[in-house]
Short mmCIF file of C-alpha atoms in Angstrom, two decimals:
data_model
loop_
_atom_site.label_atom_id
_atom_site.label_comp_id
_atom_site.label_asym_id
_atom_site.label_seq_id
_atom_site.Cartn_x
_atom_site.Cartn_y
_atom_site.Cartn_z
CA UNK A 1068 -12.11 -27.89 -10.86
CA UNK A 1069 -9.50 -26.05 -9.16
CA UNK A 1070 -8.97 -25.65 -4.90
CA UNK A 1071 -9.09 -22.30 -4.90
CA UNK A 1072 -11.78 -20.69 -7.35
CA UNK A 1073 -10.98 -17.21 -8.79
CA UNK A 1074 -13.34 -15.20 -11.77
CA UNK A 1075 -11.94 -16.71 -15.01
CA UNK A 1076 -11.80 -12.65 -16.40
CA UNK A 1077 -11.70 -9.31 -15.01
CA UNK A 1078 -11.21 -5.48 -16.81
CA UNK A 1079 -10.50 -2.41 -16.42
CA UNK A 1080 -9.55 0.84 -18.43
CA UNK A 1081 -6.14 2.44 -18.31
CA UNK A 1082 -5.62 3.83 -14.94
CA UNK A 1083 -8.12 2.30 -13.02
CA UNK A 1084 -8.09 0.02 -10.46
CA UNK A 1085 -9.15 -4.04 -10.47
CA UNK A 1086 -9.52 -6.61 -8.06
CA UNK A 1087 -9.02 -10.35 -8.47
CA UNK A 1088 -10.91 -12.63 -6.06
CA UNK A 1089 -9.53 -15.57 -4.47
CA UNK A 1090 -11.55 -17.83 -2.66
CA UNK A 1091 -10.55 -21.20 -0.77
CA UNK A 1092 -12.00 -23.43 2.27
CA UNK A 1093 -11.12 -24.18 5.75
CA UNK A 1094 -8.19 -26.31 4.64
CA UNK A 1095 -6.26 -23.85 3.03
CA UNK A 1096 -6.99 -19.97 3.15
CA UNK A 1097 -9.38 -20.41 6.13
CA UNK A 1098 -6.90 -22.60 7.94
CA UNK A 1099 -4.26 -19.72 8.15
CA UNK A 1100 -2.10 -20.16 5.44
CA UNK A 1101 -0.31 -17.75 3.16
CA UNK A 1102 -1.62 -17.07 -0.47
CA UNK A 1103 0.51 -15.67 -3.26
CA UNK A 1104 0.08 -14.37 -6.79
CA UNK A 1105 1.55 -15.04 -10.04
CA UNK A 1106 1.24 -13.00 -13.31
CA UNK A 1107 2.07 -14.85 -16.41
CA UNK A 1108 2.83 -12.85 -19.59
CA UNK A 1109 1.27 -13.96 -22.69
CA UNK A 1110 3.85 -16.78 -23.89
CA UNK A 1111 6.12 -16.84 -21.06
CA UNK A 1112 6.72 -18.41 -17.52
CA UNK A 1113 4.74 -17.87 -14.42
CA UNK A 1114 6.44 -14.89 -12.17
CA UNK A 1115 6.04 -14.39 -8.41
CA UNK A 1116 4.09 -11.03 -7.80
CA UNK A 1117 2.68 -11.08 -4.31
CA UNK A 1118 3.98 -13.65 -1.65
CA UNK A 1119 2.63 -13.83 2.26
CA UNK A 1120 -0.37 -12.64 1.13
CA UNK A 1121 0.57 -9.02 0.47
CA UNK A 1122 4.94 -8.86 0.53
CA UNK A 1123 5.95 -7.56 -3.06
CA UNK A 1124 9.57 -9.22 -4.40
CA UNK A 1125 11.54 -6.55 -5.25
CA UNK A 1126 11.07 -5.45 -8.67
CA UNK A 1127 7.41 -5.37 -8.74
CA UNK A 1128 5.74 -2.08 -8.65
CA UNK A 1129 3.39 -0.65 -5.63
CA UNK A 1130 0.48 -0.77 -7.98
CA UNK A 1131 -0.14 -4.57 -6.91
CA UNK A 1132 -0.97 -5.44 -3.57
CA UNK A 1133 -2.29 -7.98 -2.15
CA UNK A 1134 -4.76 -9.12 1.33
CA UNK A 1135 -6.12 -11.82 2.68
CA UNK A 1136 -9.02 -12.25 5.13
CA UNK A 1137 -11.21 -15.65 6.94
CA UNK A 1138 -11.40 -18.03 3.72
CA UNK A 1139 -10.11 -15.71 0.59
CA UNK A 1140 -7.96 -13.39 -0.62
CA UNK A 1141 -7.41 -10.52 -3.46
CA UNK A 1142 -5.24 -8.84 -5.60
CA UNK A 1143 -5.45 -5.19 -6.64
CA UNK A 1144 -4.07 -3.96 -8.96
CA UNK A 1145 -4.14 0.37 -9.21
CA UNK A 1146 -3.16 2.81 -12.21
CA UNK A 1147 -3.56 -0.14 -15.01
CA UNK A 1148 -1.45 -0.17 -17.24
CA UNK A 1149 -1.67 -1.94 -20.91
CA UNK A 1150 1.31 -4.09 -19.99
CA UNK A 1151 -0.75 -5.43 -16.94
CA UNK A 1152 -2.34 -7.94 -19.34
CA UNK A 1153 -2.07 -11.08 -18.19
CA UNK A 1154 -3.19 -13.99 -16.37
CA UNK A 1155 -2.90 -14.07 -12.38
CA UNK A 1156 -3.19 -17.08 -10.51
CA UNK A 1157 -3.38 -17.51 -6.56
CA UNK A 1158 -1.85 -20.21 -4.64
CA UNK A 1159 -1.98 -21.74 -1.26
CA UNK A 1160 -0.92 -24.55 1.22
CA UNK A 1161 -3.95 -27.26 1.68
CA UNK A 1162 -3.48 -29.62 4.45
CA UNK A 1163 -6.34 -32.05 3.22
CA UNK A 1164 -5.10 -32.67 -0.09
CA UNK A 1165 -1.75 -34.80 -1.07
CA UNK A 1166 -0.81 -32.39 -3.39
CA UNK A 1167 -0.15 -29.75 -0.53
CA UNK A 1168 0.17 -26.67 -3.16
CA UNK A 1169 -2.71 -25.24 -4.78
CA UNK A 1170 -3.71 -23.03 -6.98
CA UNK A 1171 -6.21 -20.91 -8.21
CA UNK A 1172 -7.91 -21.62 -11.81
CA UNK A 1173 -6.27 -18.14 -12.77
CA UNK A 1174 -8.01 -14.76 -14.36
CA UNK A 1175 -7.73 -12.84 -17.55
CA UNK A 1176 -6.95 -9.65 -16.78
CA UNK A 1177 -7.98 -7.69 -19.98
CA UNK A 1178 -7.22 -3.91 -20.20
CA UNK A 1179 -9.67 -1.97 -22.58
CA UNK B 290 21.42 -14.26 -11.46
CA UNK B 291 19.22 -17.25 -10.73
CA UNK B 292 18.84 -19.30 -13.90
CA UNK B 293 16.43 -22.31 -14.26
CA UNK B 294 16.60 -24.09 -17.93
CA UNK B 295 14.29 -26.67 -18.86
CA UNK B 296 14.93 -29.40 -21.67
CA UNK B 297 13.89 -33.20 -22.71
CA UNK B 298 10.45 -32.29 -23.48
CA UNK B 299 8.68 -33.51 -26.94
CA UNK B 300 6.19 -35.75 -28.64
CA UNK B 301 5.48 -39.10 -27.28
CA UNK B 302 3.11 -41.69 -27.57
CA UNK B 303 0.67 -42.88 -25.22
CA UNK B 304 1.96 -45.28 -22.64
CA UNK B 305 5.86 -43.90 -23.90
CA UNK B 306 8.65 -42.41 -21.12
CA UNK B 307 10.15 -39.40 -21.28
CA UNK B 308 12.83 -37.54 -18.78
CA UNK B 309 12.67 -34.08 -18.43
CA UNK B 310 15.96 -32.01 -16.94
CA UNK B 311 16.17 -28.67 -15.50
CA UNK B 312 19.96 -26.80 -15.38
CA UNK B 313 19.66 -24.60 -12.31
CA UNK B 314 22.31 -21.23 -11.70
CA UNK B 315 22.80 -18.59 -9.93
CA UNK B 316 22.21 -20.03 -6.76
CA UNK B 317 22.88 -22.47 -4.10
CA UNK B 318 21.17 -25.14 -5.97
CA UNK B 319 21.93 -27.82 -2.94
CA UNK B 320 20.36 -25.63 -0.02
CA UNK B 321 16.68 -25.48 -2.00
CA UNK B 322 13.26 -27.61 -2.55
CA UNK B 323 12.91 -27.83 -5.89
CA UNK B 324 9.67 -28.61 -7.76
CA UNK B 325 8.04 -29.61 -11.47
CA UNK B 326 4.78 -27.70 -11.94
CA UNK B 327 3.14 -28.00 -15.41
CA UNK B 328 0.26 -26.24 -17.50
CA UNK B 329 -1.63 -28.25 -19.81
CA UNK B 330 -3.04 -26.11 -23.09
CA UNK B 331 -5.20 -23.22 -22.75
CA UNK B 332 -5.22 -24.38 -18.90
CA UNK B 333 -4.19 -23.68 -15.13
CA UNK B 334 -1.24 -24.69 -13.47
CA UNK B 335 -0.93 -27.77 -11.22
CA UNK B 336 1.85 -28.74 -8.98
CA UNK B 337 3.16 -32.17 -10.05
CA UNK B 338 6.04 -33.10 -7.61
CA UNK B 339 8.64 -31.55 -5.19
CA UNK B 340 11.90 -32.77 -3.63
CA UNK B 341 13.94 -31.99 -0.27
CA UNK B 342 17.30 -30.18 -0.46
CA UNK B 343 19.18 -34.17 0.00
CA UNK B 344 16.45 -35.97 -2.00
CA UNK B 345 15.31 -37.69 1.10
CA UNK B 346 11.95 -36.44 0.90
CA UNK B 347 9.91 -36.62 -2.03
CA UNK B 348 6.17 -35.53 -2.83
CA UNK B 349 3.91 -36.08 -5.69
CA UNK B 350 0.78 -35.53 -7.01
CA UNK B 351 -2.01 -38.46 -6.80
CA UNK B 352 -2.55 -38.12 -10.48
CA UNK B 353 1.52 -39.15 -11.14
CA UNK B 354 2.46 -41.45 -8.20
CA UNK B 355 3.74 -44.44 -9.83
CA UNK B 356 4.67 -42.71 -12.92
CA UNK B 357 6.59 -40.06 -12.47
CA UNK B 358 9.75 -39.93 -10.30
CA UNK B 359 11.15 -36.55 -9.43
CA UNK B 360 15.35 -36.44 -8.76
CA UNK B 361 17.79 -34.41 -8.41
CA UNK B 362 21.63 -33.87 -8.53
CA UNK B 363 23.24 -31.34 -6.55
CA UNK B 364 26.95 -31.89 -7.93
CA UNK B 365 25.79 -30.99 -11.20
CA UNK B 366 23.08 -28.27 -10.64
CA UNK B 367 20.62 -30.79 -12.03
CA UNK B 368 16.51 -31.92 -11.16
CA UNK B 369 15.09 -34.07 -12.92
CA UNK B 370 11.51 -35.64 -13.93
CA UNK B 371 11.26 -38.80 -15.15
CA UNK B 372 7.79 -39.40 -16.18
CA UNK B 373 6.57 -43.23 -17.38
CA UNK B 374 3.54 -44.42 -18.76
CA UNK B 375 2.53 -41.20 -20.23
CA UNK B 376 -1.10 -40.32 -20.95
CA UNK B 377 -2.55 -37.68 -23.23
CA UNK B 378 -3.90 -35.82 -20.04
CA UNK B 379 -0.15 -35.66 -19.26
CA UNK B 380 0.45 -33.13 -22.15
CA UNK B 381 1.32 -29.92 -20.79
CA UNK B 382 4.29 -27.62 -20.14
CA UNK B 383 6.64 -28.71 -17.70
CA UNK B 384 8.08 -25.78 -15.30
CA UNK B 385 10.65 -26.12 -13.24
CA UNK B 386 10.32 -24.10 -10.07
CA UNK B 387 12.82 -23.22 -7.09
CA UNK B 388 11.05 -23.22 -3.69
CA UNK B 389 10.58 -19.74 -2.06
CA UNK B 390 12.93 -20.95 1.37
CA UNK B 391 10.52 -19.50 4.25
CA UNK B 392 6.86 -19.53 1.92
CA UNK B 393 5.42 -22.38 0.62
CA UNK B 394 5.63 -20.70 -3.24
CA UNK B 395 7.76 -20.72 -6.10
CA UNK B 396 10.13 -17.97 -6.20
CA UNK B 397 11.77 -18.47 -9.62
CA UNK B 398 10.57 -20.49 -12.69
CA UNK B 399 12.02 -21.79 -15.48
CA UNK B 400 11.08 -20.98 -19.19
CA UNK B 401 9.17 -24.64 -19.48
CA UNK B 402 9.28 -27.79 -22.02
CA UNK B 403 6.42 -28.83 -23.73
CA UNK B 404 5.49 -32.40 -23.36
CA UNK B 405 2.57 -33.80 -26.09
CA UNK B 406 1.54 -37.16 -25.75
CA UNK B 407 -0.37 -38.48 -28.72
CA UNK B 408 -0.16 -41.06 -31.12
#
């Protein structure tokens, strides 16, 4: 059971636009602090995609953006794309827990 | 170019020790956190243990304290996990992750090292 609960799958067709849900507690999300997003590739390594809640690194396209508001956040993603396939996690700060970094159970984004 | 490699992972029985290393480059390896996050199987991924800059702070995660000790050396670039008394819920892919300096992410990750605990 993961801190911060997310759908386990989401889809969309080519070109549209999907959200992923992130949703957290009054410990972490609801207590102010930042949530990010990873995408991880089929096979390969967890990458930072959205950090402070909705600041791209450089490299990653407009088409992802992120928001946050009270106790969760999301991740849209517009214009998919087949190579958008991939699992997205979120991740947070929780000040109850000893663990202090949490993350989301992650999503299957599949597109059709 | 920042570089993270992982290595030391493999198959080990239950109750076994095994020391993971990560070779770090591109960067200013001595001015970061640095932190071990792992996926088991077909799973999510859980942070497992971070460490300060001078390895005077370290933090862990309830399920590894007493087990695992995170390290690191900044003359050689080097972190390090050594993980003790292994259990089969420890299997999992071991990433080794730099520490975003003003978030509380991960802004570069390693390529991982698998880490199978069964008899």
């Amino acid at each position: 059971q993961s801190v911060l609960t997310q759908p386990p799958s989401v889809s969309g067709a080519p070109g549209q636009r999907v959200t992923i849900s992130c949703t957290g507690s009054s410990s972490n999300i609801g207590a102010g602090y930042d949530v990010h997003w990873y995408q991880q590739l089929p096979g390969t390594a967890p990458k930072l995609l959205i950090y402070g809640n909705s600041n791209r690194p450089s490299g990653v396209p407009d088409r992802f953006s992120g928001s946050k508001s009270g106790t969760s956040a999301s991740l849209a993603i517009t214009g998919l794309q087949a190579e958008d396939e991939a699992d997205y996690y979120c991740q947070s700060y929780d000040s109850s827990l000893s663990g202090f970094r949490v993350f989301g159970g992650g999503t299957k984004l599949t597109v059709l | 170019e920042v570089q993270l490699v992982e290595s030391g992972g493999g198959l080990v029985q239950p109750g076994g020790s095994l020391r993971l290393s990560c070779a770090a480059s591109g960067f200013t390896f001595s001015s970061y956190w640095m932190s071990w996050v792992r996926q088991a199987p077909g799973k999510g991924l859980e942070w497992v243990a971070n460490i300060k800059q001078d390895g005077s702070e370290k933090y862990y995660v309830d399920s590894v304290k007493g087990r695992f000790t995170i390290s690191r050396d900044n003359a050689k670039n080097s972190l390090y996990l050594q993980m003790n008394s292994l259990r089969a819920e420890d299997t999992a892919v071991y990433y080794c992750a730099r520490d975003h300096p003003d978030y509380s992410n991960y802004d570069y990750w390693g390529q991982g090292t698998l880490v199978t605990v069964s008899s």
